[in-house]
PDB file of C-alpha atoms in Angstrom:
ATOM      1  CA  MET A   1      40.789  48.991  58.177  1.00 69.00           C
ATOM      2  CA  GLU A   2      37.997  47.541  60.284  1.00 83.00           C
ATOM      3  CA  ARG A   3      38.322  48.666  63.911  1.00 88.00           C
ATOM      4  CA  LEU A   4      37.652  45.802  66.280  1.00 91.00           C
ATOM      5  CA  THR A   5      36.280  46.116  69.781  1.00 93.00           C
ATOM      6  CA  TYR A   6      37.023  44.354  73.029  1.00 96.00           C
ATOM      7  CA  ASP A   7      34.326  43.260  75.449  1.00 96.00           C
ATOM      8  CA  GLU A   8      33.457  40.399  77.778  1.00 96.00           C
ATOM      9  CA  ASP A   9      32.767  38.067  74.838  1.00 97.00           C
ATOM     10  CA  THR A  10      36.212  38.822  73.422  1.00 97.00           C
ATOM     11  CA  ALA A  11      37.783  37.989  76.781  1.00 97.00           C
ATOM     12  CA  PHE A  12      35.927  34.676  76.874  1.00 98.00           C
ATOM     13  CA  THR A  13      37.061  33.872  73.325  1.00 98.00           C
ATOM     14  CA  LEU A  14      40.692  34.376  74.365  1.00 98.00           C
ATOM     15  CA  ALA A  15      40.229  32.237  77.491  1.00 98.00           C
ATOM     16  CA  ASP A  16      38.294  29.527  75.638  1.00 98.00           C
ATOM     17  CA  ASP A  17      40.901  29.269  72.893  1.00 98.00           C
ATOM     18  CA  ALA A  18      43.663  28.883  75.495  1.00 98.00           C
ATOM     19  CA  SER A  19      41.643  26.070  77.104  1.00 97.00           C
ATOM     20  CA  THR A  20      41.018  24.404  73.747  1.00 97.00           C
ATOM     21  CA  VAL A  21      44.739  24.406  72.927  1.00 98.00           C
ATOM     22  CA  ALA A  22      45.472  22.944  76.384  1.00 97.00           C
ATOM     23  CA  ARG A  23      42.963  20.163  75.708  1.00 97.00           C
ATOM     24  CA  ILE A  24      44.517  19.445  72.307  1.00 97.00           C
ATOM     25  CA  ALA A  25      48.005  19.433  73.846  1.00 97.00           C
ATOM     26  CA  ARG A  26      46.899  16.886  76.461  1.00 96.00           C
ATOM     27  CA  MET A  27      45.314  14.507  73.955  1.00 95.00           C
ATOM     28  CA  ALA A  28      47.427  14.818  70.766  1.00 96.00           C
ATOM     29  CA  THR A  29      51.108  14.091  70.401  1.00 96.00           C
ATOM     30  CA  ALA A  30      53.498  16.306  68.510  1.00 97.00           C
ATOM     31  CA  ASP A  31      53.694  13.623  65.822  1.00 98.00           C
ATOM     32  CA  GLN A  32      49.903  13.543  65.438  1.00 97.00           C
ATOM     33  CA  LEU A  33      49.807  17.325  65.096  1.00 98.00           C
ATOM     34  CA  ARG A  34      52.661  17.226  62.576  1.00 97.00           C
ATOM     35  CA  ALA A  35      50.698  14.751  60.441  1.00 97.00           C
ATOM     36  CA  VAL A  36      47.829  17.208  59.813  1.00 97.00           C
ATOM     37  CA  LYS A  37      48.485  19.972  57.268  1.00 97.00           C
ATOM     38  CA  PHE A  38      46.813  23.364  57.023  1.00 96.00           C
ATOM     39  CA  ASP A  39      48.037  24.740  53.722  1.00 93.00           C
ATOM     40  CA  GLU A  40      51.823  24.872  54.130  1.00 91.00           C
ATOM     41  CA  TRP A  41      51.914  24.497  57.946  1.00 95.00           C
ATOM     42  CA  THR A  42      51.323  21.471  60.149  1.00 97.00           C
ATOM     43  CA  GLY A  43      48.880  21.526  63.034  1.00 97.00           C
ATOM     44  CA  LEU A  44      51.825  21.871  65.404  1.00 97.00           C
ATOM     45  CA  GLU A  45      53.153  24.849  63.460  1.00 96.00           C
ATOM     46  CA  VAL A  46      49.716  26.481  63.502  1.00 97.00           C
ATOM     47  CA  LEU A  47      49.604  26.190  67.308  1.00 98.00           C
ATOM     48  CA  GLY A  48      53.124  27.617  67.440  1.00 97.00           C
ATOM     49  CA  HIS A  49      52.025  30.510  65.247  1.00 96.00           C
ATOM     50  CA  VAL A  50      49.097  31.218  67.579  1.00 97.00           C
ATOM     51  CA  ALA A  51      51.490  31.205  70.562  1.00 97.00           C
ATOM     52  CA  ASP A  52      53.946  33.505  68.775  1.00 96.00           C
ATOM     53  CA  ALA A  53      51.198  35.956  67.811  1.00 96.00           C
ATOM     54  CA  ALA A  54      49.635  35.822  71.294  1.00 97.00           C
ATOM     55  CA  GLU A  55      52.926  36.890  72.858  1.00 96.00           C
ATOM     56  CA  VAL A  56      53.391  39.700  70.343  1.00 96.00           C
ATOM     57  CA  PHE A  57      49.864  41.008  70.916  1.00 97.00           C
ATOM     58  CA  ALA A  58      50.142  40.704  74.706  1.00 98.00           C
ATOM     59  CA  GLU A  59      53.333  42.786  74.573  1.00 97.00           C
ATOM     60  CA  ARG A  60      51.647  45.392  72.363  1.00 97.00           C
ATOM     61  CA  VAL A  61      48.671  45.658  74.709  1.00 98.00           C
ATOM     62  CA  ARG A  62      50.999  45.941  77.748  1.00 98.00           C
ATOM     63  CA  ARG A  63      53.038  48.664  76.059  1.00 98.00           C
ATOM     64  CA  ILE A  64      49.981  50.673  75.042  1.00 98.00           C
ATOM     65  CA  ALA A  65      48.663  50.527  78.615  1.00 97.00           C
ATOM     66  CA  ALA A  66      52.016  51.609  80.094  1.00 97.00           C
ATOM     67  CA  GLU A  67      53.481  54.018  77.528  1.00 98.00           C
ATOM     68  CA  GLU A  68      52.299  57.143  75.759  1.00 97.00           C
ATOM     69  CA  LYS A  69      51.554  56.153  72.121  1.00 97.00           C
ATOM     70  CA  PRO A  70      54.321  53.569  71.760  1.00 98.00           C
ATOM     71  CA  ARG A  71      55.626  52.646  68.316  1.00 97.00           C
ATOM     72  CA  LEU A  72      54.665  49.058  67.527  1.00 97.00           C
ATOM     73  CA  PRO A  73      56.671  47.137  64.924  1.00 94.00           C
ATOM     74  CA  ALA A  74      54.963  44.835  62.450  1.00 92.00           C
ATOM     75  CA  MET A  75      55.331  41.087  62.949  1.00 90.00           C
ATOM     76  CA  ASP A  76      56.965  39.175  60.108  1.00 89.00           C
ATOM     77  CA  GLN A  77      55.225  35.846  60.693  1.00 86.00           C
ATOM     78  CA  ASP A  78      57.380  34.006  58.162  1.00 84.00           C
ATOM     79  CA  LYS A  79      60.583  35.216  59.813  1.00 89.00           C
ATOM     80  CA  VAL A  80      59.286  34.293  63.271  1.00 86.00           C
ATOM     81  CA  HIS A  81      58.146  30.904  61.936  1.00 83.00           C
ATOM     82  CA  ALA A  82      61.615  30.184  60.525  1.00 82.00           C
ATOM     83  CA  GLU A  83      63.398  31.313  63.701  1.00 90.00           C
ATOM     84  CA  ARG A  84      61.172  29.441  66.178  1.00 88.00           C
ATOM     85  CA  ARG A  85      61.170  26.083  64.366  1.00 93.00           C
ATOM     86  CA  ASN A  86      57.781  25.362  65.911  1.00 93.00           C
ATOM     87  CA  ASN A  87      57.467  21.972  64.218  1.00 94.00           C
ATOM     88  CA  THR A  88      60.228  20.659  66.514  1.00 95.00           C
ATOM     89  CA  ARG A  89      58.501  21.669  69.767  1.00 96.00           C
ATOM     90  CA  GLU A  90      55.962  20.083  72.081  1.00 96.00           C
ATOM     91  CA  PRO A  91      52.267  21.073  72.031  1.00 97.00           C
ATOM     92  CA  MET A  92      52.135  21.719  75.793  1.00 97.00           C
ATOM     93  CA  GLU A  93      54.732  24.480  75.403  1.00 97.00           C
ATOM     94  CA  PHE A  94      52.343  26.286  73.066  1.00 97.00           C
ATOM     95  CA  ALA A  95      49.385  25.727  75.396  1.00 98.00           C
ATOM     96  CA  LYS A  96      51.247  27.314  78.307  1.00 98.00           C
ATOM     97  CA  ARG A  97      52.453  30.255  76.222  1.00 98.00           C
ATOM     98  CA  ILE A  98      48.969  30.945  74.826  1.00 98.00           C
ATOM     99  CA  GLN A  99      47.404  30.710  78.275  1.00 98.00           C
ATOM    100  CA  ALA A 100      49.912  33.191  79.714  1.00 98.00           C
ATOM    101  CA  ALA A 101      49.668  35.664  76.817  1.00 98.00           C
ATOM    102  CA  HIS A 102      45.883  35.548  76.512  1.00 98.00           C
ATOM    103  CA  GLY A 103      45.624  35.874  80.284  1.00 98.00           C
ATOM    104  CA  GLU A 104      47.782  38.998  80.139  1.00 98.00           C
ATOM    105  CA  ILE A 105      45.631  40.545  77.398  1.00 98.00           C
ATOM    106  CA  ILE A 106      42.490  39.824  79.445  1.00 98.00           C
ATOM    107  CA  ARG A 107      44.072  41.252  82.608  1.00 98.00           C
ATOM    108  CA  VAL A 108      45.244  44.498  80.998  1.00 98.00           C
ATOM    109  CA  LEU A 109      42.038  45.084  79.038  1.00 98.00           C
ATOM    110  CA  ALA A 110      39.823  44.414  82.067  1.00 97.00           C
ATOM    111  CA  THR A 111      40.461  48.091  82.834  1.00 97.00           C
ATOM    112  CA  PRO A 112      38.190  50.000  80.418  1.00 96.00           C
ATOM    113  CA  ALA A 113      40.546  52.998  80.250  1.00 97.00           C
ATOM    114  CA  ASN A 114      43.318  50.761  78.909  1.00 98.00           C
ATOM    115  CA  ARG A 115      41.140  49.720  75.970  1.00 97.00           C
ATOM    116  CA  ALA A 116      41.043  53.292  74.635  1.00 97.00           C
ATOM    117  CA  ARG A 117      44.776  53.952  74.938  1.00 98.00           C
ATOM    118  CA  LEU A 118      46.614  54.334  71.634  1.00 97.00           C
ATOM    119  CA  GLY A 119      49.745  53.050  69.968  1.00 98.00           C
ATOM    120  CA  ILE A 120      51.241  53.661  66.522  1.00 97.00           C
ATOM    121  CA  HIS A 121      51.523  50.448  64.534  1.00 96.00           C
ATOM    122  CA  GLU A 122      54.111  50.359  61.763  1.00 95.00           C
ATOM    123  CA  GLU A 123      51.574  49.178  59.170  1.00 92.00           C
ATOM    124  CA  MET A 124      48.118  49.944  60.609  1.00 91.00           C
ATOM    125  CA  GLY A 125      48.861  53.412  61.960  1.00 94.00           C
ATOM    126  CA  GLU A 126      47.099  54.563  65.111  1.00 96.00           C
ATOM    127  CA  VAL A 127      45.356  51.701  66.923  1.00 96.00           C
ATOM    128  CA  ASP A 128      43.809  51.342  70.328  1.00 97.00           C
ATOM    129  CA  ALA A 129      44.459  48.461  72.704  1.00 98.00           C
ATOM    130  CA  ALA A 130      40.867  47.233  72.286  1.00 98.00           C
ATOM    131  CA  HIS A 131      41.458  46.694  68.564  1.00 97.00           C
ATOM    132  CA  LEU A 132      44.618  44.685  69.256  1.00 97.00           C
ATOM    133  CA  GLY A 133      42.841  42.514  71.825  1.00 98.00           C
ATOM    134  CA  GLY A 134      39.966  41.962  69.410  1.00 97.00           C
ATOM    135  CA  TYR A 135      42.349  41.199  66.571  1.00 96.00           C
ATOM    136  CA  GLN A 136      44.214  38.533  68.542  1.00 97.00           C
ATOM    137  CA  ALA A 137      40.940  36.988  69.687  1.00 98.00           C
ATOM    138  CA  ARG A 138      39.680  36.702  66.107  1.00 97.00           C
ATOM    139  CA  HIS A 139      43.041  35.535  64.742  1.00 97.00           C
ATOM    140  CA  SER A 140      43.496  32.924  67.442  1.00 98.00           C
ATOM    141  CA  HIS A 141      39.934  31.671  67.192  1.00 98.00           C
ATOM    142  CA  GLU A 142      40.168  31.066  63.440  1.00 98.00           C
ATOM    143  CA  HIS A 143      43.330  28.966  63.804  1.00 98.00           C
ATOM    144  CA  VAL A 144      42.327  27.142  66.983  1.00 98.00           C
ATOM    145  CA  THR A 145      38.939  26.244  65.491  1.00 97.00           C
ATOM    146  CA  ASP A 146      40.658  24.746  62.428  1.00 97.00           C
ATOM    147  CA  VAL A 147      43.029  22.606  64.502  1.00 98.00           C
ATOM    148  CA  ALA A 148      40.333  21.604  67.008  1.00 97.00           C
ATOM    149  CA  ALA A 149      38.162  20.251  64.169  1.00 97.00           C
ATOM    150  CA  HIS A 150      40.854  17.638  63.538  1.00 96.00           C
ATOM    151  CA  PHE A 151      41.269  16.841  67.232  1.00 94.00           C
ATOM    152  CA  PRO A 152      37.739  16.830  68.723  1.00 91.00           C
ATOM    153  CA  PRO A 153      37.190  16.175  72.433  1.00 82.00           C
ATOM    154  CA  GLN A 154      37.061  12.530  73.462  1.00 79.00           C
ATOM    155  CA  THR A 155      33.638  11.420  74.644  1.00 65.00           C
TER     156      THR A 155
END
């Protein structure tokens, strides 16, 4: 498994993606986001998935910083997707959740010592907090970039 790092650029990616989702949420309605498909999910569901994952990764990073090698369960994205029914929600909810979760990751990983702390992931094994922050930044950025391409800024 590729070990990811966390640095200032990673922090800016997390912050920028949260801002991009906020912009999309202010300009696109839930119906407009539902009308755009990305494989089997709508644009609204993709933003919900990013919010769900952001909260999971923020919790993992918090736990690693506070606990001694915590056990971290895997995330069943299909189960979470079915439970959350993200296609019935409003885009601004996702924007607020992503902003809070990404902000928490940035806050915790601003302390360099926290980046090196370890947890035991159910599937990945031993991982450091920096890897988890880097993973969420990459994951979020891929999805947010896809959705943003369909909802460019108004000029």
